[in-house]
Short mmCIF file of C-alpha atoms in Angstrom, two decimals:
data_model
loop_
_atom_site.label_atom_id
_atom_site.label_comp_id
_atom_site.label_asym_id
_atom_site.label_seq_id
_atom_site.Cartn_x
_atom_site.Cartn_y
_atom_site.Cartn_z
CA THR A 1 -11.97 -23.45 7.79
CA PRO A 2 -14.71 -25.83 7.03
CA LEU A 3 -17.11 -23.08 6.01
CA ALA A 4 -18.04 -23.23 2.48
CA PRO A 5 -18.77 -19.88 0.52
CA PRO A 6 -22.54 -19.64 -0.44
CA ALA A 7 -22.92 -21.27 -4.02
CA GLU A 8 -23.91 -18.18 -6.13
CA PRO A 9 -24.88 -17.96 -9.66
CA ASP A 10 -21.81 -16.93 -11.46
CA LEU A 11 -23.00 -13.55 -12.93
CA GLU A 12 -20.03 -11.55 -13.64
CA SER A 13 -21.81 -8.36 -12.65
CA LYS A 14 -22.69 -9.56 -9.08
CA MET A 15 -20.61 -8.82 -6.02
CA ASN A 16 -18.44 -12.21 -5.72
CA TRP A 17 -18.80 -12.74 -2.18
CA GLY A 18 -17.30 -16.22 -2.49
CA SER A 19 -13.76 -14.96 -3.69
CA PHE A 20 -14.00 -11.95 -1.05
CA TYR A 21 -14.53 -14.86 1.21
CA ALA A 22 -11.41 -16.72 0.11
CA VAL A 23 -9.24 -13.53 0.33
CA ILE A 24 -10.37 -12.85 3.73
CA SER A 25 -10.23 -16.19 5.29
CA GLY A 26 -6.62 -16.59 4.55
CA VAL A 27 -6.19 -14.26 7.18
CA ASN A 28 -7.94 -16.65 9.58
CA ARG A 29 -4.87 -18.80 10.46
CA HIS A 30 -3.05 -15.88 12.06
CA SER A 31 -5.95 -14.62 14.18
CA THR A 32 -6.99 -15.26 17.63
CA GLY A 33 -9.62 -17.76 18.65
CA ILE A 34 -12.22 -14.73 19.02
CA GLY A 35 -10.82 -13.35 15.65
CA ARG A 36 -11.93 -16.57 13.99
CA VAL A 37 -15.39 -16.47 15.90
CA TRP A 38 -15.76 -13.11 14.35
CA LEU A 39 -14.96 -14.16 11.13
CA SER A 40 -17.57 -16.87 11.37
CA VAL A 41 -20.13 -14.53 12.43
CA ILE A 42 -19.18 -12.03 9.65
CA PHE A 43 -19.77 -14.81 6.79
CA ILE A 44 -22.54 -16.88 8.22
CA PHE A 45 -24.85 -14.19 9.63
CA ARG A 46 -23.90 -11.23 7.74
CA ILE A 47 -22.71 -12.13 4.23
CA LEU A 48 -25.17 -14.90 3.79
CA VAL A 49 -28.03 -13.09 5.15
CA LEU A 50 -27.09 -10.00 2.92
CA VAL A 51 -27.10 -12.36 -0.10
CA VAL A 52 -30.41 -13.90 0.75
CA ALA A 53 -32.15 -10.79 1.41
CA ALA A 54 -30.52 -8.45 -1.07
CA GLU A 55 -32.44 -9.64 -4.13
CA SER A 56 -35.35 -11.04 -2.81
CA VAL A 57 -36.32 -8.31 -0.16
CA TRP A 58 -34.94 -5.37 -1.50
CA GLY A 59 -34.81 -6.25 -5.19
CA ASP A 60 -38.10 -4.27 -5.85
CA GLU A 61 -37.53 -1.53 -3.74
CA LYS A 62 -37.71 1.16 -6.28
CA SER A 63 -40.42 -0.68 -9.02
CA GLY A 64 -42.53 -1.41 -5.97
CA PHE A 65 -42.37 2.20 -4.32
CA THR A 66 -45.76 3.83 -5.70
CA CYS A 67 -47.03 7.05 -5.01
CA ASN A 68 -50.71 8.22 -5.25
CA THR A 69 -50.27 10.44 -8.44
CA GLN A 70 -49.85 10.37 -12.03
CA GLN A 71 -47.44 13.14 -12.08
CA PRO A 72 -44.12 11.95 -14.08
CA GLY A 73 -41.21 12.27 -12.03
CA CYS A 74 -42.50 12.39 -8.54
CA ASN A 75 -42.11 8.81 -7.76
CA SER A 76 -38.07 9.13 -8.43
CA VAL A 77 -37.95 12.13 -6.38
CA CYS A 78 -39.64 10.84 -3.60
CA TYR A 79 -37.76 7.66 -3.45
CA ASP A 80 -34.67 9.48 -3.50
CA GLN A 81 -35.75 11.87 -1.05
CA PHE A 82 -36.71 9.09 1.70
CA PHE A 83 -34.17 6.55 0.52
CA PRO A 84 -30.83 8.51 -0.20
CA ILE A 85 -28.85 5.27 -0.04
CA SER A 86 -30.38 1.62 -0.07
CA HIS A 87 -29.93 -0.36 3.19
CA ILE A 88 -28.31 -3.21 1.10
CA ARG A 89 -25.61 -0.94 -0.30
CA LEU A 90 -24.75 0.35 3.19
CA TRP A 91 -24.31 -3.02 4.68
CA ALA A 92 -22.28 -4.38 1.77
CA LEU A 93 -20.13 -1.37 1.94
CA GLN A 94 -19.79 -1.92 5.65
CA LEU A 95 -18.79 -5.53 5.26
CA ILE A 96 -16.09 -4.53 2.66
CA LEU A 97 -14.73 -2.01 4.97
CA VAL A 98 -14.80 -3.85 8.27
CA SER A 99 -13.16 -6.82 6.38
CA THR A 100 -10.39 -4.70 4.87
CA PRO A 101 -8.16 -4.27 7.90
CA ALA A 102 -7.60 -7.89 8.07
CA LEU A 103 -5.31 -7.36 4.87
CA LEU A 104 -3.12 -5.25 6.87
CA VAL A 105 -2.48 -8.29 8.88
CA ALA A 106 -1.98 -10.41 5.96
CA MET A 107 0.62 -8.11 4.47
CA HIS A 108 2.58 -8.08 7.55
CA VAL A 109 2.52 -11.82 7.73
CA ALA A 110 3.69 -11.87 4.04
CA HIS A 111 6.40 -9.48 4.82
CA ARG A 112 7.64 -11.49 7.89
CA ARG A 113 7.69 -14.94 5.83
CA HIS A 114 9.55 -13.11 3.06
CA ILE A 115 12.18 -12.05 5.89
CA ASP A 116 12.07 -15.69 7.14
CA LYS A 117 13.06 -16.89 3.63
CA LYS A 118 15.74 -14.49 3.12
CA ILE A 119 17.30 -15.49 6.49
CA LEU A 120 17.17 -19.13 5.52
CA LYS A 121 18.88 -18.60 2.26
CA ARG A 122 21.60 -16.67 3.94
CA ALA A 123 21.94 -19.57 6.55
CA GLY A 124 22.39 -21.70 3.16
CA ARG A 125 19.30 -23.80 4.07
CA SER A 126 17.09 -23.30 1.03
CA SER A 127 15.67 -26.50 0.49
CA PRO A 128 12.16 -26.93 -0.69
CA LYS A 129 10.96 -28.78 2.54
CA GLU A 130 12.22 -25.84 4.46
CA LEU A 131 10.47 -23.46 2.34
CA GLU A 132 7.35 -25.26 2.32
CA HIS A 133 7.55 -25.24 6.26
CA ILE A 134 7.94 -21.36 6.13
CA LYS A 135 4.93 -21.19 3.89
CA ASN A 136 2.97 -23.15 6.28
CA GLN A 137 4.10 -21.72 9.40
CA LYS A 138 1.77 -19.91 12.04
CA PHE A 139 3.33 -16.78 13.39
CA GLN A 140 2.86 -15.79 17.03
CA ILE A 141 1.16 -12.76 17.56
CA THR A 142 4.03 -10.75 19.17
CA GLY A 143 6.07 -7.59 18.62
CA ALA A 144 5.35 -5.60 15.49
CA LEU A 145 2.67 -8.34 14.33
CA TRP A 146 0.77 -7.46 17.62
CA TRP A 147 0.67 -3.81 16.94
CA THR A 148 -0.59 -4.30 13.48
CA TYR A 149 -3.14 -6.72 14.62
CA MET A 150 -4.18 -4.39 17.25
CA ILE A 151 -4.72 -1.53 14.82
CA SER A 152 -6.54 -3.63 12.49
CA ILE A 153 -9.10 -4.61 15.08
CA ILE A 154 -9.39 -0.91 16.12
CA PHE A 155 -10.14 0.22 12.50
CA ARG A 156 -12.79 -2.62 12.42
CA ILE A 157 -14.29 -1.07 15.56
CA ILE A 158 -14.33 2.37 14.21
CA PHE A 159 -15.67 1.28 10.80
CA GLU A 160 -18.60 -0.51 12.34
CA VAL A 161 -19.47 2.14 14.92
CA ALA A 162 -19.19 4.74 11.91
CA PHE A 163 -21.44 2.91 9.66
CA LEU A 164 -23.84 2.08 12.51
CA TYR A 165 -23.97 5.89 13.33
CA ILE A 166 -24.32 6.67 9.71
CA PHE A 167 -27.39 4.16 9.43
CA TYR A 168 -28.94 6.02 12.44
CA LEU A 169 -28.39 9.20 10.87
CA ILE A 170 -30.12 8.51 7.65
CA TYR A 171 -32.94 6.09 8.97
CA PRO A 172 -33.43 7.27 12.57
CA ASP A 173 -35.92 4.69 13.15
CA PHE A 174 -34.92 1.02 12.60
CA LYS A 175 -38.52 0.35 11.84
CA MET A 176 -39.56 0.68 8.11
CA VAL A 177 -42.78 2.72 7.68
CA ARG A 178 -45.31 1.57 5.19
CA LEU A 179 -46.31 4.99 4.40
CA VAL A 180 -44.49 8.05 3.67
CA LYS A 181 -45.84 11.70 2.89
CA CYS A 182 -43.94 13.48 0.07
CA ASP A 183 -44.08 16.98 -1.09
CA SER A 184 -40.98 17.77 -3.14
CA PHE A 185 -41.22 19.39 -6.44
CA PRO A 186 -42.80 18.25 -9.03
CA CYS A 187 -45.34 16.27 -6.60
CA PRO A 188 -48.41 18.30 -6.47
CA ASN A 189 -49.08 19.49 -2.73
CA THR A 190 -48.38 16.30 -0.39
CA VAL A 191 -48.56 12.79 -1.87
CA ASP A 192 -48.93 9.56 -0.16
CA CYS A 193 -46.15 6.87 -1.26
CA PHE A 194 -46.29 3.48 -0.18
CA VAL A 195 -42.92 1.62 0.62
CA SER A 196 -42.85 -2.32 -0.66
CA ARG A 197 -42.23 -5.12 1.85
CA PRO A 198 -41.91 -3.04 5.04
CA THR A 199 -42.28 -5.41 7.66
CA GLU A 200 -39.84 -7.86 6.03
CA LYS A 201 -37.43 -4.95 5.70
CA THR A 202 -37.87 -4.24 9.32
CA ILE A 203 -37.03 -7.96 10.29
CA PHE A 204 -33.97 -8.11 8.43
CA THR A 205 -32.80 -4.49 9.29
CA VAL A 206 -33.17 -5.56 13.09
CA PHE A 207 -31.23 -8.64 12.41
CA MET A 208 -28.33 -6.94 10.69
CA LEU A 209 -27.87 -4.13 13.21
CA ALA A 210 -28.00 -6.85 15.90
CA VAL A 211 -25.23 -8.91 14.33
CA SER A 212 -23.16 -5.59 13.94
CA ALA A 213 -23.42 -4.92 17.47
CA VAL A 214 -22.43 -8.48 18.23
CA CYS A 215 -19.31 -7.96 16.22
CA VAL A 216 -18.47 -4.76 17.78
CA LEU A 217 -18.57 -6.80 21.16
CA LEU A 218 -16.52 -9.55 19.63
CA ASN A 219 -13.75 -7.07 18.60
CA LEU A 220 -13.95 -5.14 21.94
CA ALA A 221 -13.31 -8.77 23.62
CA GLU A 222 -10.48 -9.54 21.22
CA VAL A 223 -9.01 -6.27 22.05
CA VAL A 224 -9.04 -6.83 25.81
CA TYR A 225 -7.96 -10.54 25.29
CA LEU A 226 -4.80 -9.15 23.27
CA ILE A 227 -3.78 -6.78 25.74
CA GLY A 228 -4.33 -9.28 28.53
CA ARG A 229 -2.11 -11.79 26.85
CA ALA A 230 0.62 -9.14 26.12
CA CYS A 231 0.66 -8.27 29.85
CA LYS A 232 0.82 -11.94 30.92
CA ARG A 233 3.57 -12.40 28.64
CA SER A 234 5.56 -9.50 29.50
CA PHE A 235 5.21 -10.53 33.17
CA ARG A 236 6.00 -14.04 32.91
CA SER A 237 8.89 -14.07 30.33
CA SER A 238 12.49 -13.66 31.62
CA GLU A 239 14.04 -10.28 30.47
CA ASP A 240 16.04 -11.54 27.49
CA GLU A 241 13.62 -14.11 25.77
CA SER A 242 10.56 -12.07 24.15
CA LYS A 243 11.96 -8.65 24.75
CA LEU A 244 13.97 -9.10 21.57
CA PRO A 245 12.50 -8.12 18.23
CA TRP A 246 11.36 -10.94 16.23
CA ILE A 247 13.97 -10.89 13.65
CA SER A 248 16.75 -11.01 16.01
CA GLN A 249 15.16 -14.00 17.64
CA ARG A 250 14.81 -15.52 14.21
CA LEU A 251 18.57 -14.76 13.40
CA SER A 252 19.96 -16.37 16.69
CA THR A 253 17.79 -19.42 16.10
CA TYR A 254 19.16 -20.03 12.86
CA LYS A 255 22.76 -19.23 13.66
CA GLN A 256 22.48 -21.85 16.46
CA ASN A 257 20.83 -24.30 14.14
CA GLU A 258 23.54 -23.78 11.47
CA ILE A 259 26.46 -24.35 13.95
CA ASN A 260 24.50 -27.56 15.28
CA GLN A 261 24.02 -28.44 11.59
CA LEU A 262 27.70 -28.13 10.86
CA ILE A 263 28.76 -29.95 13.93
CA ALA A 264 26.70 -32.94 13.00
CA ASP A 265 27.56 -32.95 9.32
CA HIS A 266 31.17 -32.84 10.29
CA SER A 267 31.06 -35.57 12.81
CA LEU A 268 28.97 -37.72 10.03
CA LYS A 269 31.70 -37.02 7.32
CA SER A 270 34.09 -38.57 8.99
CA LYS A 271 32.19 -41.80 9.58
CA PHE A 272 30.74 -42.20 5.80
CA THR A 273 31.82 -41.51 2.37
CA VAL A 274 30.76 -38.19 1.04
CA THR A 275 27.82 -38.27 -1.19
CA LYS A 276 27.66 -36.11 -4.39
CA LYS A 277 26.51 -32.63 -3.49
CA SER A 278 25.26 -29.90 -5.80
CA PRO A 279 27.82 -27.21 -6.90
CA ALA A 280 26.40 -24.73 -4.87
CA GLU A 281 26.83 -26.53 -1.37
CA ARG A 282 30.19 -27.65 -2.26
CA GLY A 283 31.23 -24.01 -2.96
CA GLU A 284 29.69 -23.16 0.57
CA ARG A 285 31.77 -26.00 2.05
CA CYS A 286 35.01 -24.56 0.53
CA SER A 287 34.25 -21.28 1.93
CA ALA A 288 33.44 -22.06 5.31
CA PHE A 289 36.58 -24.05 5.87
CA MET B 1 -16.42 -8.22 -17.56
CA SER B 2 -14.10 -10.52 -16.16
CA TRP B 3 -12.44 -8.90 -13.26
CA GLY B 4 -11.16 -12.21 -12.24
CA ALA B 5 -9.31 -12.81 -15.19
CA LEU B 6 -7.73 -9.38 -15.08
CA TYR B 7 -6.74 -9.72 -11.32
CA ALA B 8 -4.96 -13.18 -12.52
CA GLN B 9 -2.98 -11.02 -14.95
CA LEU B 10 -2.04 -8.26 -12.49
CA GLY B 11 -1.19 -10.62 -9.70
CA GLY B 12 1.45 -12.02 -11.81
CA VAL B 13 2.98 -8.73 -12.15
CA ASN B 14 2.89 -7.93 -8.20
CA LYS B 15 5.87 -10.12 -7.59
CA HIS B 16 8.01 -7.48 -9.24
CA SER B 17 6.64 -4.40 -8.08
CA THR B 18 7.94 -2.15 -5.33
CA SER B 19 5.81 -2.56 -1.79
CA LEU B 20 3.95 0.60 -2.73
CA GLY B 21 2.97 -0.95 -6.01
CA LYS B 22 1.63 -3.86 -4.15
CA ILE B 23 -0.43 -1.89 -1.89
CA TRP B 24 -1.65 0.20 -4.99
CA LEU B 25 -2.88 -3.27 -6.43
CA SER B 26 -4.65 -4.01 -3.34
CA VAL B 27 -6.31 -0.69 -3.36
CA LEU B 28 -7.41 -1.03 -6.71
CA PHE B 29 -8.70 -4.28 -6.67
CA ILE B 30 -10.39 -4.36 -3.40
CA PHE B 31 -11.93 -0.91 -3.05
CA ARG B 32 -12.75 -0.06 -6.71
CA ILE B 33 -13.51 -3.12 -8.40
CA THR B 34 -15.39 -4.45 -5.59
CA ILE B 35 -17.22 -1.24 -5.23
CA LEU B 36 -17.88 -0.98 -8.97
CA VAL B 37 -19.34 -4.36 -9.11
CA LEU B 38 -21.50 -3.80 -6.15
CA ALA B 39 -22.92 -0.54 -7.38
CA ALA B 40 -23.03 -1.51 -11.04
CA GLU B 41 -25.98 -3.58 -11.32
CA SER B 42 -27.99 -2.33 -8.49
CA VAL B 43 -27.70 1.51 -8.50
CA TRP B 44 -26.97 2.13 -12.21
CA GLY B 45 -29.18 -0.90 -13.21
CA ASP B 46 -32.38 1.08 -14.18
CA GLU B 47 -30.65 4.26 -14.99
CA GLN B 48 -32.52 4.38 -18.30
CA SER B 49 -35.78 2.61 -17.65
CA ASP B 50 -36.38 4.84 -14.67
CA PHE B 51 -35.29 8.12 -16.30
CA THR B 52 -38.97 9.75 -16.63
CA CYS B 53 -39.75 12.86 -18.39
CA ASN B 54 -42.93 14.92 -17.85
CA THR B 55 -44.28 14.46 -21.23
CA GLN B 56 -46.08 11.96 -23.40
CA GLN B 57 -44.19 12.73 -26.53
CA PRO B 58 -42.58 9.65 -27.96
CA GLY B 59 -39.06 9.78 -28.43
CA CYS B 60 -38.45 12.62 -26.14
CA LYS B 61 -37.45 10.42 -23.28
CA ASN B 62 -34.60 8.59 -25.21
CA VAL B 63 -33.45 11.77 -26.60
CA CYS B 64 -33.11 13.57 -23.31
CA TYR B 65 -31.23 10.74 -21.89
CA ASP B 66 -28.88 10.48 -24.67
CA HIS B 67 -28.09 14.16 -24.25
CA PHE B 68 -27.58 14.09 -20.51
CA PHE B 69 -25.50 10.78 -20.36
CA PRO B 70 -23.40 10.55 -23.32
CA VAL B 71 -21.47 7.76 -21.37
CA SER B 72 -22.68 5.97 -18.37
CA HIS B 73 -20.61 6.28 -15.07
CA ILE B 74 -20.24 2.74 -14.81
CA ARG B 75 -18.81 2.03 -18.64
CA MET B 76 -16.29 5.04 -17.86
CA TRP B 77 -15.24 3.61 -14.69
CA CYS B 78 -14.69 -0.01 -16.24
CA LEU B 79 -12.59 1.73 -19.00
CA GLN B 80 -10.71 3.50 -16.51
CA LEU B 81 -9.87 0.52 -14.62
CA ILE B 82 -9.04 -1.48 -17.70
CA PHE B 83 -6.85 1.37 -18.87
CA VAL B 84 -5.07 2.10 -15.64
CA SER B 85 -4.26 -1.66 -15.29
CA THR B 86 -2.56 -2.14 -18.61
CA PRO B 87 0.63 -0.44 -18.20
CA ALA B 88 1.56 -3.19 -15.72
CA LEU B 89 1.26 -5.44 -18.67
CA LEU B 90 4.21 -3.59 -19.93
CA VAL B 91 6.28 -4.51 -17.17
CA ALA B 92 5.25 -8.24 -17.30
CA MET B 93 6.22 -8.39 -20.77
CA HIS B 94 9.77 -6.85 -19.94
CA VAL B 95 10.22 -9.08 -17.05
CA ALA B 96 9.23 -11.96 -19.41
CA TYR B 97 11.69 -10.88 -21.98
CA ARG B 98 14.50 -10.64 -19.36
CA LYS B 99 13.89 -14.07 -17.92
CA ARG B 100 13.92 -15.76 -21.51
CA GLY B 101 17.33 -13.68 -21.64
CA ASP B 102 18.59 -15.40 -18.58
CA LYS B 103 17.43 -18.61 -19.58
CA ARG B 104 19.42 -18.58 -22.70
CA ASN B 105 22.72 -17.26 -20.96
CA MET B 106 22.32 -19.98 -18.68
CA LEU B 107 21.80 -22.55 -21.28
CA ALA B 108 24.85 -21.08 -22.99
CA SER B 109 27.28 -21.29 -20.02
CA ASN B 110 26.15 -24.76 -19.16
CA GLY B 111 27.39 -25.96 -22.55
CA THR B 112 25.54 -29.03 -23.73
CA GLU B 113 24.32 -29.93 -20.19
CA LYS B 114 20.73 -29.65 -19.98
CA MET B 115 19.36 -27.41 -17.16
CA THR B 116 18.00 -29.29 -14.16
CA ASP B 117 14.36 -28.77 -13.06
CA THR B 118 15.38 -27.20 -10.00
CA GLU B 119 17.59 -24.51 -12.00
CA LEU B 120 14.56 -23.97 -14.17
CA GLN B 121 12.29 -23.44 -11.18
CA THR B 122 14.51 -20.97 -9.38
CA LEU B 123 14.85 -19.05 -12.71
CA LYS B 124 11.29 -18.94 -13.07
CA LYS B 125 10.55 -17.97 -9.45
CA ARG B 126 13.45 -15.38 -9.01
CA ARG B 127 12.35 -11.94 -8.49
CA LEU B 128 14.08 -9.46 -10.51
CA PRO B 129 15.57 -6.18 -9.12
CA ILE B 130 14.10 -3.20 -10.83
CA THR B 131 17.51 -2.09 -12.39
CA GLY B 132 18.42 -0.88 -15.73
CA THR B 133 15.96 -0.46 -18.61
CA LEU B 134 13.52 -2.45 -16.18
CA TRP B 135 13.57 0.83 -14.03
CA TRP B 136 12.75 2.83 -17.31
CA THR B 137 10.02 0.35 -18.14
CA TYR B 138 8.41 0.27 -14.58
CA THR B 139 8.77 4.27 -14.46
CA CYS B 140 7.04 4.71 -17.84
CA SER B 141 4.16 2.33 -16.70
CA LEU B 142 3.75 4.42 -13.56
CA PHE B 143 3.69 7.66 -15.59
CA PHE B 144 0.93 6.07 -18.07
CA ARG B 145 -1.04 5.12 -15.02
CA LEU B 146 -1.15 8.52 -13.75
CA ILE B 147 -1.92 10.16 -16.94
CA PHE B 148 -4.88 7.67 -17.48
CA GLU B 149 -5.96 7.99 -13.86
CA GLY B 150 -5.83 11.95 -14.41
CA GLY B 151 -7.29 11.80 -17.86
CA PHE B 152 -10.41 9.72 -16.87
CA MET B 153 -11.23 11.82 -13.89
CA TYR B 154 -11.07 14.87 -15.56
CA ALA B 155 -13.39 13.35 -18.30
CA LEU B 156 -16.06 12.42 -15.76
CA TYR B 157 -15.86 15.72 -14.36
CA PHE B 158 -16.31 17.60 -17.71
CA VAL B 159 -19.01 15.32 -19.23
CA TYR B 160 -21.09 15.39 -15.87
CA ASP B 161 -20.30 18.96 -15.05
CA GLY B 162 -18.93 18.02 -11.56
CA PHE B 163 -19.42 14.99 -9.40
CA GLN B 164 -22.82 15.59 -8.24
CA MET B 165 -25.80 13.74 -9.76
CA PRO B 166 -28.90 16.51 -10.11
CA ARG B 167 -32.49 15.17 -9.36
CA LEU B 168 -34.15 17.18 -12.08
CA VAL B 169 -32.69 18.03 -15.61
CA LYS B 170 -34.49 20.46 -17.92
CA CYS B 171 -34.26 19.32 -21.68
CA GLU B 172 -35.24 21.17 -24.80
CA GLN B 173 -34.13 18.73 -27.27
CA TRP B 174 -36.31 18.04 -30.41
CA PRO B 175 -38.76 16.43 -30.54
CA CYS B 176 -39.56 17.51 -26.80
CA PRO B 177 -42.04 20.19 -26.95
CA ASN B 178 -40.41 23.46 -25.29
CA LYS B 179 -38.65 22.51 -22.09
CA VAL B 180 -39.42 19.45 -20.31
CA ASP B 181 -38.52 18.22 -16.76
CA CYS B 182 -36.75 14.95 -16.66
CA PHE B 183 -36.03 13.26 -13.42
CA ILE B 184 -33.02 10.88 -12.70
CA SER B 185 -33.52 7.80 -10.60
CA ARG B 186 -31.48 7.45 -7.48
CA PRO B 187 -29.44 10.69 -7.82
CA THR B 188 -28.33 10.61 -4.21
CA GLU B 189 -27.25 6.92 -4.20
CA LYS B 190 -25.22 7.88 -7.61
CA THR B 191 -23.45 10.77 -6.03
CA VAL B 192 -22.51 8.79 -2.88
CA PHE B 193 -20.78 6.04 -5.28
CA THR B 194 -19.13 8.66 -7.61
CA ILE B 195 -17.66 10.26 -4.74
CA PHE B 196 -16.35 7.04 -3.33
CA MET B 197 -14.92 6.10 -6.74
CA VAL B 198 -13.42 9.41 -7.29
CA GLY B 199 -11.90 9.22 -3.80
CA SER B 200 -10.13 5.89 -4.31
CA SER B 201 -8.94 7.27 -7.66
CA ALA B 202 -7.22 10.11 -6.02
CA ILE B 203 -5.76 7.67 -3.32
CA CYS B 204 -4.09 5.61 -6.21
CA MET B 205 -2.81 8.56 -8.02
CA VAL B 206 -1.17 9.54 -4.59
CA LEU B 207 0.30 6.10 -4.30
CA ASN B 208 1.42 6.18 -7.97
CA VAL B 209 3.19 9.58 -7.26
CA ALA B 210 4.69 8.33 -4.07
CA GLU B 211 6.37 5.30 -5.93
CA LEU B 212 7.39 7.55 -8.60
CA PHE B 213 9.40 9.57 -6.11
CA TYR B 214 10.76 6.31 -4.32
CA LEU B 215 12.06 4.96 -7.70
CA ILE B 216 13.71 8.24 -8.74
CA CYS B 217 15.53 8.64 -5.17
CA PHE B 218 16.33 4.91 -5.43
CA LYS B 219 18.05 5.67 -8.74
CA CYS B 220 19.53 8.91 -7.41
CA GLU B 221 21.20 7.26 -4.51
CA GLY B 222 23.77 5.95 -6.91
CA LYS B 223 23.27 2.19 -6.76
CA PRO B 224 25.20 0.57 -9.44
CA LEU B 225 22.82 -0.53 -12.30
CA THR B 226 24.23 -3.78 -13.13
CA PRO B 227 22.43 -5.39 -15.88
CA VAL B 228 20.44 -8.40 -14.21
CA ALA B 229 22.13 -11.34 -16.63
CA LEU B 230 25.50 -10.73 -14.67
CA THR B 231 24.23 -11.36 -11.20
CA ASN B 232 22.55 -14.39 -12.39
CA VAL B 233 25.50 -16.57 -13.61
CA LYS B 234 26.79 -18.79 -10.76
CA LEU B 235 30.39 -18.52 -10.18
CA PHE B 236 31.63 -21.68 -9.17
#
C-alpha cells in the first residue's frame, strides 16, 4: 500500500508503530476492499493521531496535575483515583488487540502457501519461478480461509466494543473536567485538584471515540459483505466446483497440469534433441515410464 | 534494548519449530514485548521521581524507594523475556551444526565436483524434521523456557508480595523518623499492566506445556528416528 508509516525518532523504548504497521499491512493483500479501508482508517486516523497526541497532550498529565494542598502524597493519590489508567494506554492497548486477529488470517495464508508448495514439489514442478509465483499469489477468500477471516473480524468487533465499554466504565463522561474534588487519605478533608489541558484532551477523546465507532461500522459492513458474497457464490456455482475443499481443488488442478505438461514434453521430445537435464529430473522421467 | 535484533535472531529459529512453537513466538513478541515497550517509559518512567514520602528528611525517600523496589518491574520483565528467548538459540545452534554436517556429507558424496549454487540454496533453506538429537535439544529448550518463565513469575510474586501495587507503603528505614507514609505513583495503572504481563506469561507457559506433550506423543508414536543425514543424500 502507498501508506508510509509515520517517521518516528528511533528511541528503542518508545512503541514502534512503524514495525507494527509493517507486520499488519502484510495481511492487507488478502483482505477485502472494506478490510483495506479499515486498515487505512486504523493507521491514518488512529495510530497517527495517537502518536501526535500521545506525547504532547498527555505527556504532562501527571506533572501538570496540581492539587491545592502541600500535603505530600495527596497529588499521587488523587491522580491515581481519578485516572486509574491513562487514555493513551487504553487506546494503544485497544489498537494492539484490535489489530491482532489479522495475524490469524496471516497464519492461515502462510499455512496454505506451505501446502501449495508441498503439492508443487510432489508434482515435480519446483522451479524457482513457480515458487515465486506461490509467494506472491493472492488467495481467494473461500472455504476454511473464509471462516478464519470471519472469526478474525468478529474478534475485532468484540475487542473494539469491549474497549469502548471499558472506556465508558472508567470515564463515564467523554468530556474531561477541569477540576476534580478529592478526599482520599492523606489529603486533608476535601481538596481541589486541577487537570492539565482538559479541552485539548476532550477534543482528542471525542475524535478517537468517533473513529472507533466508524471502525466498528466498517467491520460490521465487512461481515455483511462476506456473508453476502458467500451466499452469492453458493447460489451461482455448479454443485461440483466450489463445494470442494480448497486442497482437493488444488490437487486436481495440478494433476491436470501435470498430465498436460507430460503430453507437451513428450510431443516436443520427438521433434527436438533432448537437452541436458538435471539428475533429479532424469530420475523422475525414468520412474514415470 | 534492541528488541528488533532479538526478534531477528528468534525469527530464524521459527522455521524449525512446531506450529505451537510458532504461535508461542507470536504471542511472545506481539503481546509481551509490545506491551512492555508501551508500558515501560510511560507508566514506570517516573516511578522514582514521583515516589513521595511524607517527610522532609533528606535521604529518606531514596532509602524507602530502594527498600520497597529492589528491582523494578520493567527490568524484571526485560530479563524474563531475554532468558525465555535464549533457549531457542540452542536449537538454532544445533540446526546450524546439522546443516554443516549435511554440507560436508554432500561434498564428500559429490567427490571433487563443486556443489552448484542451487544445491547449496536448497540445503540452506531446507527445514529439518525434529528427530534424533535435535528432538532432545528442542525438548530441553522447551523445558528451560518453562523453568525460566515460572521462576521469574514466582520471583515477581515473592519480591512484591503479590501482583497488586499498593498506593501507600509505610517505611521505617533509617534515616526516616519513626514511621513515614510513602506514596507510589500510578499504582492502578501499574497493577493493570502487571496483570497483563502475568497473564501473557501464563499463556506462554500453557503453550510450552502443550508443545512438550505434542513432542512426547510424537516420539512415543514410534516414528523411526532416522538421522537427518541419511534422508538428505540423493539416490540417483
